[in-house]
XYZ file of C-alpha atoms in Angstrom:
345
model
C 18.111 40.431 5.343
C 15.979 40.871 8.328
C 12.410 41.547 6.346
C 13.864 37.901 4.943
C 15.017 36.446 7.866
C 11.404 37.622 9.753
C 9.433 36.114 6.694
C 10.594 32.911 6.528
C 9.840 32.431 10.375
C 6.652 34.269 9.788
C 5.316 31.348 6.994
C 7.495 28.417 9.269
C 4.487 29.515 11.909
C 1.998 28.828 8.632
C 3.184 25.727 7.805
C 5.557 27.547 4.643
C 8.889 25.974 4.688
C 11.321 28.244 2.477
C 14.506 27.088 1.993
C 16.171 30.937 0.665
C 15.864 34.397 -0.150
C 16.360 33.479 -3.421
C 12.531 31.463 -3.888
C 11.122 33.915 -1.536
C 11.366 37.083 -3.355
C 11.182 34.757 -7.081
C 7.983 33.718 -6.104
C 6.431 36.810 -5.859
C 7.260 37.310 -10.005
C 5.163 34.089 -10.952
C 3.578 34.283 -14.209
C 2.331 31.219 -14.038
C 0.979 28.051 -11.500
C 1.851 23.938 -12.465
C 0.441 21.331 -10.756
C 0.620 18.258 -10.432
C -2.538 15.658 -10.150
C -2.442 13.192 -7.901
C -2.078 14.049 -4.272
C -1.405 17.795 -4.822
C -4.923 19.378 -6.174
C -6.253 15.571 -5.576
C -6.668 13.598 -2.665
C -4.046 11.521 -3.040
C -6.292 8.310 -1.076
C -8.068 6.931 -4.130
C -10.569 4.282 -4.054
C -10.869 1.539 -6.387
C -14.611 1.986 -7.989
C -15.434 -0.918 -10.347
C -13.642 -3.992 -11.591
C -13.751 -5.554 -15.783
C -12.619 -8.795 -16.311
C -11.151 -10.576 -19.773
C -10.488 -13.378 -21.493
C -11.781 -15.717 -19.157
C -10.058 -14.138 -15.466
C -12.448 -13.433 -12.718
C -12.933 -10.222 -10.921
C -10.995 -11.187 -7.756
C -7.904 -13.174 -10.106
C -7.876 -9.777 -11.525
C -7.933 -8.227 -8.012
C -5.022 -10.925 -6.874
C -2.797 -10.596 -9.762
C -2.977 -6.551 -9.843
C -2.204 -6.582 -6.627
C 0.644 -8.482 -6.750
C 2.477 -6.353 -9.290
C 1.561 -3.156 -7.572
C 2.463 -5.153 -3.930
C 6.249 -3.283 -4.314
C 4.705 -0.033 -6.409
C 4.759 3.319 -4.113
C 2.110 4.957 -5.702
C -0.899 6.306 -4.175
C -2.788 4.482 -6.381
C -1.164 0.549 -5.850
C -1.874 1.774 -2.731
C -4.998 1.787 -3.420
C -5.761 -1.687 -5.880
C -3.702 -3.235 -2.575
C -5.816 -1.960 0.403
C -9.051 -2.738 -1.680
C -7.615 -7.049 -2.169
C -7.078 -6.766 1.422
C -10.302 -5.862 2.222
C -11.952 -8.719 -0.258
C -9.028 -10.893 1.543
C -7.628 -11.897 -1.077
C -3.699 -13.589 -0.981
C -0.942 -11.678 -2.753
C 0.945 -13.627 -4.775
C 5.063 -13.361 -5.005
C 7.112 -12.174 -7.955
C 9.857 -11.884 -9.280
C 11.636 -9.470 -11.839
C 9.924 -6.131 -10.703
C 10.350 -3.071 -12.126
C 9.538 0.109 -13.400
C 7.902 2.078 -17.198
C 8.544 5.448 -16.040
C 5.203 7.056 -16.903
C 3.675 3.863 -18.538
C 3.019 1.175 -15.175
C 5.420 -1.726 -14.660
C 5.496 -5.332 -15.070
C 6.916 -8.185 -12.847
C 6.997 -11.724 -13.019
C 3.958 -14.498 -11.146
C 4.675 -18.675 -11.212
C 7.150 -17.933 -14.154
C 4.365 -15.732 -16.505
C 4.895 -11.699 -16.858
C 2.640 -9.616 -16.242
C 2.240 -6.182 -16.832
C -0.323 -2.956 -15.695
C -0.436 0.559 -16.507
C -1.546 2.758 -18.912
C -3.233 3.465 -22.605
C 0.839 3.900 -23.820
C 1.963 0.400 -22.168
C -0.755 -1.645 -24.415
C 0.043 1.023 -27.040
C 4.183 -0.092 -26.183
C 4.202 -3.716 -26.708
C 1.336 -3.806 -29.795
C -1.339 -4.656 -27.596
C -4.715 -4.410 -29.995
C -6.965 -3.125 -27.698
C -10.466 -1.359 -28.156
C -9.728 1.663 -25.526
C -13.508 3.741 -26.381
C -14.104 0.862 -23.097
C -12.849 2.874 -21.243
C -14.634 6.364 -22.077
C -18.200 5.406 -19.858
C -15.242 5.670 -16.912
C -12.311 7.924 -17.607
C -15.474 11.158 -18.096
C -16.519 10.039 -14.420
C -13.101 10.968 -13.982
C -12.539 7.155 -13.138
C -7.991 6.260 -13.598
C -7.731 2.283 -15.434
C -5.302 0.619 -14.328
C -4.887 -2.574 -16.818
C -3.999 -6.061 -16.189
C -2.051 -7.665 -19.194
C 0.002 -10.032 -20.129
C 1.925 -10.446 -23.684
C -0.599 -10.823 -25.857
C -4.131 -9.363 -24.267
C -5.091 -7.170 -21.236
C -6.704 -9.538 -18.805
C -8.344 -6.640 -16.649
C -8.710 -3.795 -15.954
C -8.785 -1.533 -12.343
C -11.084 1.632 -11.993
C -9.173 3.817 -9.398
C -11.095 7.500 -8.733
C -9.285 10.284 -6.518
C -11.111 13.456 -5.100
C -10.221 16.608 -5.193
C -9.465 18.784 -2.551
C -12.379 20.464 -1.125
C -10.226 23.871 -1.373
C -8.804 23.248 -4.448
C -11.148 25.539 -6.695
C -11.890 28.434 -4.013
C -7.381 28.419 -4.144
C -7.806 28.327 -8.724
C -10.137 30.876 -8.309
C -8.489 33.339 -6.187
C -5.071 33.029 -8.773
C -7.323 33.571 -11.490
C -7.979 36.629 -10.018
C -4.605 38.241 -8.899
C -3.588 37.595 -13.144
C -1.646 33.882 -12.176
C -2.279 31.360 -14.461
C -3.140 28.291 -13.505
C -1.730 24.740 -15.723
C -2.274 21.418 -15.021
C 0.279 17.828 -16.131
C -1.113 14.353 -15.115
C -0.308 10.663 -16.462
C -3.660 10.134 -16.654
C -5.881 9.075 -19.229
C -7.220 13.423 -20.793
C -10.595 12.371 -20.316
C -10.354 11.367 -16.137
C -7.672 14.675 -16.786
C -10.696 17.331 -18.072
C -12.992 15.856 -16.150
C -10.456 17.051 -12.758
C -9.635 19.661 -14.419
C -12.927 21.448 -14.984
C -14.042 20.390 -11.397
C -11.348 22.886 -9.965
C -11.561 25.595 -12.420
C -8.007 25.401 -13.981
C -8.821 26.015 -17.739
C -5.527 24.524 -19.223
C -4.151 20.875 -18.740
C -1.691 18.358 -20.794
C -2.858 14.483 -19.970
C -0.994 11.489 -20.059
C 2.774 13.566 -19.945
C 5.621 11.367 -19.130
C 7.572 12.227 -16.236
C 10.467 13.942 -18.174
C 7.655 15.876 -20.410
C 7.109 17.484 -17.458
C 10.215 18.619 -17.482
C 10.036 20.539 -20.936
C 6.803 21.585 -21.208
C 8.275 24.072 -17.908
C 10.828 24.685 -19.693
C 7.737 25.600 -23.309
C 6.345 27.960 -20.994
C 9.662 29.723 -19.949
C 10.718 29.991 -23.554
C 7.545 32.111 -23.832
C 8.617 34.194 -20.750
C 6.197 32.996 -18.169
C 7.753 32.566 -14.763
C 6.938 29.140 -13.268
C 6.053 27.826 -9.902
C 5.649 24.024 -10.343
C 3.392 21.888 -7.713
C 4.364 18.020 -7.380
C 4.527 15.029 -3.601
C 6.272 12.500 -6.244
C 9.326 10.654 -7.534
C 7.937 11.493 -11.598
C 7.539 15.128 -10.868
C 11.477 15.724 -9.248
C 12.867 17.144 -12.970
C 9.854 19.134 -13.122
C 10.520 20.760 -9.454
C 13.874 21.645 -10.986
C 13.422 22.812 -13.833
C 10.898 25.369 -12.852
C 11.856 28.896 -11.433
C 10.031 27.617 -7.904
C 9.868 23.902 -6.787
C 7.228 24.221 -4.049
C 6.594 20.662 -2.781
C 3.933 18.890 -0.433
C 4.328 18.166 3.129
C 3.118 14.860 2.255
C 5.203 14.218 -0.533
C 7.571 12.103 -1.506
C 10.942 12.877 0.447
C 12.911 13.349 -3.270
C 9.696 15.703 -4.121
C 10.420 18.049 -1.003
C 14.617 18.018 -1.333
C 13.648 18.605 -4.861
C 11.745 21.711 -4.738
C 12.564 25.227 -2.793
C 9.497 25.420 -0.751
C 7.343 23.092 0.732
C 3.933 23.003 1.903
C 3.302 21.140 4.938
C 0.623 18.514 5.253
C -0.096 19.284 1.203
C -2.435 22.011 1.953
C -3.429 23.586 -1.184
C -4.999 26.508 0.872
C -1.119 27.552 1.676
C -0.597 27.963 -1.624
C -2.604 31.116 -1.478
C -0.202 31.643 1.851
C 2.501 31.628 0.216
C 2.107 33.762 -2.744
C 0.834 36.569 -0.077
C 3.775 36.431 1.986
C 5.793 37.004 -0.860
C 4.652 39.988 -2.299
C 4.358 41.366 1.003
C 7.991 40.847 1.786
C 9.069 42.072 -1.488
C 7.151 45.522 -1.139
C 8.528 45.910 2.404
C 12.407 44.679 0.903
C 12.367 47.973 -1.163
C 10.637 49.915 1.428
C 13.728 49.349 3.398
C 15.598 49.963 0.840
C 14.121 53.501 0.183
C 14.840 54.611 3.966
C 18.131 53.457 4.564
C 19.068 55.292 1.033
C 17.365 58.389 1.787
C 18.505 59.695 5.157
C 22.258 59.430 3.463
C 20.362 61.062 0.040
C 19.392 63.723 2.260
C 22.253 64.476 5.085
C 25.642 63.466 2.859
C 25.078 67.223 0.201
C 23.763 69.486 4.056
C 26.652 67.904 5.575
C 28.882 68.445 2.650
C 28.110 71.823 3.148
C 26.030 72.603 -0.414
C 23.057 74.263 1.104
C 26.240 76.876 3.183
C 26.341 79.437 1.258
C 22.892 80.310 0.805
C 20.766 79.292 4.184
C 23.887 78.072 6.337
C 22.803 75.163 6.954
C 25.670 72.357 8.073
C 25.221 68.799 9.784
C 27.369 68.530 12.153
C 28.853 64.450 12.519
C 26.006 64.007 15.354
C 22.748 64.443 12.935
C 25.118 62.156 10.978
C 25.505 58.787 13.409
C 21.947 60.136 14.702
C 20.486 59.622 10.942
C 22.845 56.093 10.824
C 21.135 54.599 13.489
C 17.656 55.793 12.515
C 17.743 53.976 9.529
C 18.444 51.258 10.469
C 15.921 51.507 13.309
C 13.770 52.183 10.474
C 14.139 49.559 8.104
C 13.938 46.918 11.776
C 10.439 47.723 12.780
C 10.115 48.278 8.586
C 10.303 44.265 9.384
C 8.894 42.894 12.338
C 5.202 44.170 11.065
C 5.662 41.494 8.911
C 4.908 39.677 11.732
C 1.515 40.861 12.476
C 0.405 40.160 8.799
C -2.590 37.512 8.735
C -2.113 34.733 6.234
């Protein structure tokens, strides 16, 4: 308990909030780290880079409709589109019957007409014919397409780009050196996901993943014997954070994600992943040392106190020494635990 308390305090000083002792111990045994993309390994502040209009629409009308649809969404991409519309002083329209389509987009009614905003899967669900090769030029540059459509046609596409956090490639490299596998899960287009994964140095990723599928993928990894830590920041990451052996939330994320996780990294600092793993491993080592010293004094002292060596060597242990050994074992354990305060993260 002393080691756990000191380690938890040390973590808090460095922006790592640990909810329970079990999480701290489990993290040392993790074999695979699964991470979300937007807001976790990227900065979470995407910007609109391109606007393409179809079906007699203009760039302004596409932005107006899309920003109006996204006005009730809390997703970082929605914020980027709304910000772009505000910068261009485009007036937003009133929307009704707003509805999130999980993992695919959203829909709402504007001036009695139903509009949708979302990804490739949404188009497929609505059976709308579209040449998806149009997207390739932009997605290969790491841009995420947000498609605007009505019941029968695509009206426009807005491309949004989110930059990778500077620290991510070095952190991923360090995790690989420790023998940990790193997997990225994202609802993004596969080409966009590949671009980000290559930049980050992540060798395995799953793209176009629905929120419910994130938890299933983690369950599959666990079924293969992997001990999984999941990093996420959004509402859609909550099921995966709960399913993982260790859920790690970014402090800049949603309340739902933070509540679902057992460890929270303040300020969304990705480098804290390395610090958390290091703290966990050192803490587990100290706990094992404490167990050794707690038993060692007694294992050595009990046979002597029982008179086992008296017939041979005339050795007996006074109760005074037994009391001293008991106190010394406690002092050793506490002193050893306090060493955790001096480690550098």
